[in-house]
Coordinates of N, CA and C in Angstrom, one line a residue:
X1 N 107.1 -94.5 18.9 CA 105.8 -95.6 18.0 C 107.0 -94.9 16.5
X2 N 106.6 -95.6 15.5 CA 107.7 -95.2 14.6 C 106.4 -95.0 13.5
X3 N 106.2 -93.6 12.3 CA 105.7 -93.5 11.4 C 106.6 -94.0 10.3
X4 N 106.4 -94.4 9.8 CA 106.6 -95.0 7.4 C 106.4 -93.2 6.7
X5 N 107.1 -92.6 6.5 CA 107.2 -90.7 5.7 C 107.8 -91.5 3.9
X6 N 106.6 -90.9 3.3 CA 107.5 -91.9 1.9 C 108.1 -89.9 1.4
X7 N 109.8 -90.1 1.4 CA 110.0 -89.3 0.8 C 110.8 -89.8 -0.1
X8 N 110.4 -88.1 -0.7 CA 111.2 -87.8 -2.9 C 112.3 -87.5 -2.5
X9 N 113.1 -87.8 -3.3 CA 115.4 -88.4 -3.6 C 115.1 -88.0 -5.3
X10 N 115.8 -87.1 -5.9 CA 116.4 -87.6 -7.4 C 118.3 -87.2 -7.1
X11 N 118.1 -88.1 -8.5 CA 119.1 -88.7 -8.6 C 119.9 -88.1 -9.6
X12 N 120.6 -87.9 -10.8 CA 122.0 -88.3 -11.4 C 122.5 -88.9 -11.9
X13 N 121.0 -89.6 -13.5 CA 121.7 -91.4 -14.0 C 122.9 -91.4 -15.0
X14 N 123.4 -92.1 -15.5 CA 124.7 -92.3 -16.0 C 124.0 -92.4 -17.5
X15 N 123.0 -92.8 -17.6 CA 122.5 -93.3 -19.2 C 122.5 -92.1 -19.7
X16 N 122.0 -91.1 -18.7 CA 121.5 -90.0 -19.4 C 122.6 -89.3 -19.5
X17 N 124.1 -89.1 -19.3 CA 125.1 -88.3 -18.8 C 125.7 -87.7 -18.0
X18 N 124.2 -87.9 -17.2 CA 124.1 -87.5 -15.5 C 123.2 -85.7 -15.9
X19 N 122.3 -85.5 -17.1 CA 121.9 -84.2 -17.6 C 120.4 -84.8 -16.8
X20 N 120.1 -85.3 -17.0 CA 119.1 -85.7 -16.8 C 118.5 -86.5 -15.1
X21 N 118.0 -85.6 -14.5 CA 117.3 -86.1 -12.7 C 116.6 -87.2 -13.0
X22 N 116.1 -88.2 -11.9 CA 115.7 -89.1 -12.5 C 115.2 -89.4 -10.1
X23 N 113.3 -89.3 -10.3 CA 112.9 -89.3 -9.1 C 112.9 -90.5 -8.6
X24 N 113.1 -90.6 -7.1 CA 112.6 -92.3 -6.9 C 111.7 -91.9 -4.9
X25 N 111.4 -93.2 -4.5 CA 111.4 -92.4 -3.8 C 111.3 -93.8 -3.0
X26 N 112.1 -92.7 -0.9 CA 112.6 -94.1 0.1 C 111.6 -93.4 0.6
X27 N 111.4 -94.7 1.6 CA 111.0 -95.0 2.8 C 111.7 -94.4 4.5
X28 N 111.7 -93.6 4.7 CA 112.2 -93.2 5.6 C 111.7 -93.2 7.0
X29 N 111.4 -93.5 8.8 CA 110.6 -93.7 9.6 C 111.1 -92.3 10.5
X30 N 109.6 -91.7 10.7 CA 110.7 -90.4 12.3 C 109.7 -91.5 13.4
X31 N 110.7 -90.1 13.9 CA 110.7 -91.4 16.2 C 109.1 -89.7 16.0
X32 N 107.9 -91.2 16.5 CA 106.7 -90.1 17.5 C 106.8 -90.4 18.7
X33 N 105.9 -89.0 19.6 CA 106.6 -88.8 21.0 C 104.5 -89.8 20.8
X34 N 105.1 -90.5 21.9 CA 103.0 -91.1 22.5 C 102.9 -90.9 23.7
X35 N 103.6 -89.9 24.6 CA 102.9 -90.0 25.5 C 101.6 -88.5 25.7
X36 N 101.8 -88.1 24.4 CA 100.6 -86.4 24.7 C 99.7 -87.6 24.7
X37 N 98.6 -88.3 24.3 CA 97.1 -89.2 23.7 C 96.8 -89.2 25.6
X38 N 95.1 -89.0 24.8 CA 93.9 -89.4 26.0 C 92.8 -89.9 26.0
X39 N 93.3 -90.7 26.4 CA 92.1 -92.5 25.9 C 90.3 -92.1 26.6
X40 N 90.2 -91.6 25.7 CA 89.1 -91.5 27.2 C 88.1 -92.2 27.9
X41 N 87.0 -92.0 28.5 CA 86.0 -93.2 28.9 C 86.1 -93.9 28.6
X42 N 84.9 -95.1 29.5 CA 83.5 -96.2 28.6 C 82.8 -95.2 27.9
X43 N 81.4 -94.5 29.4 CA 81.6 -93.5 29.2 C 81.4 -92.6 28.6
X44 N 81.9 -92.1 27.5 CA 82.4 -91.3 26.7 C 82.7 -91.4 25.3
X45 N 83.0 -92.4 25.6 CA 82.9 -93.7 24.5 C 81.4 -93.9 24.4
X46 N 81.3 -94.0 25.3 CA 79.0 -95.1 25.1 C 78.3 -93.7 24.5
X47 N 78.6 -93.2 25.5 CA 78.4 -91.0 25.2 C 78.0 -91.3 23.6
X48 N 79.5 -91.6 23.3 CA 79.3 -90.8 21.3 C 79.0 -92.0 21.0
X49 N 78.3 -93.1 21.4 CA 78.2 -94.2 20.0 C 76.1 -94.0 20.0
X50 N 76.5 -93.0 21.6 CA 75.0 -93.4 21.3 C 74.3 -92.1 20.7
X51 N 75.3 -91.2 20.5 CA 74.6 -89.9 20.2 C 74.9 -89.5 18.6
X52 N 75.9 -90.6 18.1 CA 76.2 -91.1 17.0 C 74.7 -91.6 15.4
X53 N 74.2 -93.0 17.0 CA 72.9 -94.0 16.7 C 71.8 -93.1 16.9
X54 N 71.2 -92.2 17.3 CA 70.3 -91.2 17.2 C 70.4 -90.8 16.0
X55 N 72.0 -89.8 15.5 CA 71.6 -89.0 14.5 C 71.8 -90.6 13.1
X56 N 71.7 -90.9 12.9 CA 71.9 -92.1 12.1 C 69.6 -92.5 12.1
X57 N 70.0 -93.4 13.5 CA 69.1 -93.1 13.3 C 67.4 -92.3 12.6
X58 N 68.1 -90.9 13.1 CA 66.6 -90.3 12.3 C 66.2 -89.5 11.4
X59 N 68.4 -90.8 10.2 CA 68.2 -89.9 9.1 C 67.6 -91.8 8.2
X60 N 67.6 -92.7 9.3 CA 66.9 -93.6 8.3 C 65.9 -93.6 8.5
X61 N 65.1 -92.8 9.5 CA 63.4 -93.1 10.0 C 63.4 -91.8 8.3
X62 N 63.8 -90.8 7.9 CA 63.2 -89.9 7.1 C 64.0 -90.9 5.7
X63 N 64.3 -91.0 4.6 CA 65.0 -92.6 4.1 C 63.7 -92.9 4.0
X64 N 63.3 -93.8 5.3 CA 61.6 -94.9 5.5 C 60.2 -94.2 5.1
X65 N 60.4 -93.3 5.4 CA 59.3 -92.1 5.9 C 59.3 -91.8 3.7
X66 N 60.4 -91.5 3.8 CA 60.0 -90.6 1.3 C 59.2 -92.0 0.9
X67 N 60.5 -92.8 1.3 CA 60.5 -95.0 1.2 C 58.9 -95.1 0.6
X68 N 58.5 -95.6 2.4 CA 56.9 -95.6 1.6 C 55.6 -94.3 1.4
X69 N 56.6 -93.0 1.6 CA 55.0 -92.4 0.9 C 55.0 -92.8 -0.8
X70 N 57.0 -92.8 -1.0 CA 56.3 -92.9 -2.6 C 56.3 -94.3 -2.8
X71 N 56.4 -94.9 -2.3 CA 55.4 -97.0 -2.9 C 54.2 -96.4 -2.4
X72 N 53.5 -95.8 -1.6 CA 51.8 -95.3 -1.7 C 51.0 -94.9 -2.8
X73 N 52.6 -94.2 -3.2 CA 52.0 -93.2 -4.1 C 50.9 -93.7 -5.3
X74 N 52.2 -95.3 -5.5 CA 53.4 -96.6 -6.4 C 51.8 -97.0 -6.4
X75 N 51.4 -96.7 -5.0 CA 49.7 -98.3 -4.9 C 49.3 -97.6 -5.3
X76 N 49.1 -96.7 -4.9 CA 47.3 -96.2 -4.9 C 46.9 -95.2 -6.6
X77 N 48.5 -95.3 -7.6 CA 48.3 -95.2 -8.8 C 48.0 -97.5 -9.3
X78 N 48.4 -97.4 -9.3 CA 48.6 -98.4 -9.9 C 46.2 -99.3 -8.7
X79 N 46.6 -98.8 -7.7 CA 44.1 -99.2 -8.0 C 44.2 -98.1 -8.4
X80 N 43.7 -97.7 -9.0 CA 43.5 -96.6 -9.1 C 43.7 -96.8 -10.9
X81 N 44.2 -97.6 -11.4 CA 43.9 -97.6 -12.8 C 43.3 -99.4 -12.8
X82 N 43.9 -99.8 -11.6 CA 42.8 -101.3 -11.9 C 41.5 -101.4 -11.9
X83 N 41.4 -100.3 -10.3 CA 40.1 -99.6 -10.8 C 39.3 -99.0 -11.4
X84 N 39.8 -98.6 -12.2 CA 39.6 -97.6 -13.8 C 38.8 -99.4 -14.6
X85 N 40.3 -99.8 -15.3 CA 39.7 -101.0 -15.7 C 39.2 -101.7 -15.9
X86 N 38.4 -101.8 -14.4 CA 37.3 -102.9 -13.8 C 36.7 -102.1 -14.3
X87 N 35.8 -101.3 -14.1 CA 35.1 -100.2 -14.0 C 34.8 -100.0 -15.2
X88 N 35.7 -99.9 -16.5 CA 36.3 -100.4 -17.8 C 34.9 -101.6 -19.1
X89 N 35.6 -102.5 -17.8 CA 35.8 -103.8 -18.6 C 34.1 -103.5 -18.5
X90 N 32.6 -103.4 -16.6 CA 31.9 -103.7 -16.8 C 30.7 -103.2 -16.9
X91 N 31.6 -101.8 -17.5 CA 30.7 -100.6 -18.7 C 29.9 -101.1 -19.7
X92 N 31.7 -101.7 -20.0 CA 31.4 -102.3 -21.5 C 30.9 -102.9 -21.5
X93 N 30.1 -104.3 -21.4 CA 29.7 -105.2 -20.6 C 28.4 -105.0 -20.1
X94 N 28.6 -103.7 -20.0 CA 26.0 -104.0 -19.0 C 26.3 -102.4 -20.8
X95 N 27.4 -101.4 -21.2 CA 26.8 -101.5 -22.9 C 26.2 -102.6 -23.9
X96 N 27.5 -104.2 -23.6 CA 27.2 -105.4 -24.6 C 25.8 -105.9 -24.5
X97 N 24.9 -106.5 -22.9 CA 24.3 -106.4 -23.0 C 22.7 -105.5 -22.5
X98 N 22.8 -104.8 -23.1 CA 21.8 -103.0 -23.4 C 21.3 -103.0 -24.7
X99 N 22.6 -103.3 -25.3 CA 22.5 -103.8 -26.8 C 21.8 -104.9 -27.5
X100 N 22.2 -106.2 -27.4 CA 21.4 -107.7 -27.5 C 20.1 -106.9 -26.7
X101 N 20.1 -106.6 -25.2 CA 17.8 -106.7 -25.1 C 17.8 -105.8 -26.0
X102 N 17.7 -104.3 -26.4 CA 17.0 -103.6 -27.0 C 17.0 -104.3 -29.0
X103 N 18.2 -105.2 -29.0 CA 18.0 -106.0 -30.3 C 17.2 -107.2 -30.7
X104 N 17.1 -108.3 -29.1 CA 16.8 -108.7 -29.3 C 14.9 -108.1 -28.2
X105 N 14.4 -107.6 -28.5 CA 12.9 -106.6 -28.8 C 12.7 -106.6 -29.7
X106 N 13.4 -105.4 -30.1 CA 13.3 -105.3 -30.8 C 12.8 -106.8 -32.4
X107 N 13.2 -107.4 -32.3 CA 12.6 -108.5 -33.2 C 11.8 -109.3 -32.6
X108 N 11.8 -109.5 -30.6 CA 10.4 -109.6 -30.9 C 8.7 -109.1 -31.0
X109 N 9.2 -107.5 -30.9 CA 8.7 -107.0 -31.2 C 7.7 -106.5 -32.7
X110 N 9.3 -106.3 -33.5 CA 8.4 -107.2 -35.6 C 8.5 -108.6 -35.4
X111 N 8.0 -109.8 -34.6 CA 6.9 -110.5 -35.0 C 6.1 -110.5 -34.5
X112 N 5.4 -109.8 -32.6 CA 4.7 -109.7 -33.0 C 3.3 -108.7 -32.1
X113 N 4.3 -108.2 -32.8 CA 3.4 -106.9 -33.6 C 3.0 -106.8 -34.6
X114 N 3.3 -107.4 -35.3 CA 2.3 -107.9 -36.5 C 0.9 -109.0 -36.5
X115 N 0.9 -109.7 -35.4 CA 0.3 -110.7 -34.5 C -0.5 -110.0 -33.4
X116 N 0.2 -109.2 -32.9 CA -1.5 -107.9 -32.1 C -2.0 -107.1 -33.2
X117 N -1.8 -107.0 -34.9 CA -2.4 -106.0 -35.5 C -3.3 -106.9 -35.5
X118 N -2.9 -107.7 -36.1 CA -3.4 -109.7 -37.1 C -4.9 -109.6 -36.2
X119 N -4.8 -109.5 -34.5 CA -5.2 -110.2 -33.5 C -6.4 -109.3 -33.6
X120 N -6.0 -108.1 -33.7 CA -7.2 -106.7 -33.0 C -7.9 -106.7 -34.7
X121 N -7.8 -107.0 -35.4 CA -8.2 -106.5 -37.2 C -9.2 -107.5 -36.7
X122 N -8.7 -109.4 -36.3 CA -10.0 -110.7 -36.6 C -11.2 -109.6 -34.9
X123 N -10.3 -109.2 -34.3 CA -11.5 -108.5 -32.7 C -12.7 -108.0 -33.5
X124 N -11.8 -106.8 -34.1 CA -12.7 -105.7 -34.6 C -13.9 -106.7 -36.1
X125 N -13.5 -107.6 -36.8 CA -14.5 -108.7 -37.4 C -14.9 -109.4 -37.4
X126 N -15.0 -109.8 -35.9 CA -15.5 -111.0 -35.4 C -17.4 -110.3 -34.2
X127 N -16.7 -108.3 -33.8 CA -17.6 -107.8 -33.4 C -18.1 -107.2 -34.6
X128 N -18.0 -107.2 -35.4 CA -18.9 -107.0 -37.0 C -19.8 -107.4 -37.1
X129 N -18.7 -108.6 -37.0 CA -20.1 -109.9 -36.7 C -21.1 -110.0 -36.6
X130 N -20.4 -110.0 -34.9 CA -21.6 -110.8 -34.1 C -21.9 -109.3 -34.4
X131 N -21.7 -108.3 -34.3 CA -22.9 -106.7 -34.9 C -24.1 -107.7 -36.5
X132 N -23.4 -107.4 -37.2 CA -24.0 -107.6 -38.1 C -25.1 -109.1 -37.4
X133 N -25.0 -110.6 -37.2 CA -26.1 -111.1 -36.5 C -27.4 -110.8 -35.8
X134 N -26.7 -109.4 -34.7 CA -27.4 -109.0 -34.4 C -28.9 -108.3 -34.8
X135 N -28.2 -107.7 -35.5 CA -29.5 -106.5 -36.8 C -30.4 -107.6 -37.3
X136 N -29.8 -108.8 -38.0 CA -29.8 -109.8 -38.7 C -30.8 -110.6 -37.7
X137 N -30.9 -110.7 -36.6 CA -31.8 -111.3 -35.9 C -32.7 -110.0 -35.1

């Protein structure tokens, strides 16, 4: 068989008054012998392919495992953030409800406490009146 080889050659050109040299490339063909080639058997080729496939499989598993760990870390971080947001909103709602109930209780207390005191004073007045009626009789 023939192998093409690029060979660099130089020549003097007339427009440089034969003082400068110009480099150009020519393709030459060298005859090579092919009677020393060893053709591997199908079994050798198959074994080589299997070895390459197992090596590539280990690399793929390593890449997938590292990607999976990275993704699980992202999921954990996102879940933690979402849970924190939910708990913060729930706590805020509980605080708001507690404030509203406390304000409502104070308002009710301010309305009913004077009435209770009035009722107690009326009860004492009725008791005193009852006592004074008994004493008169």
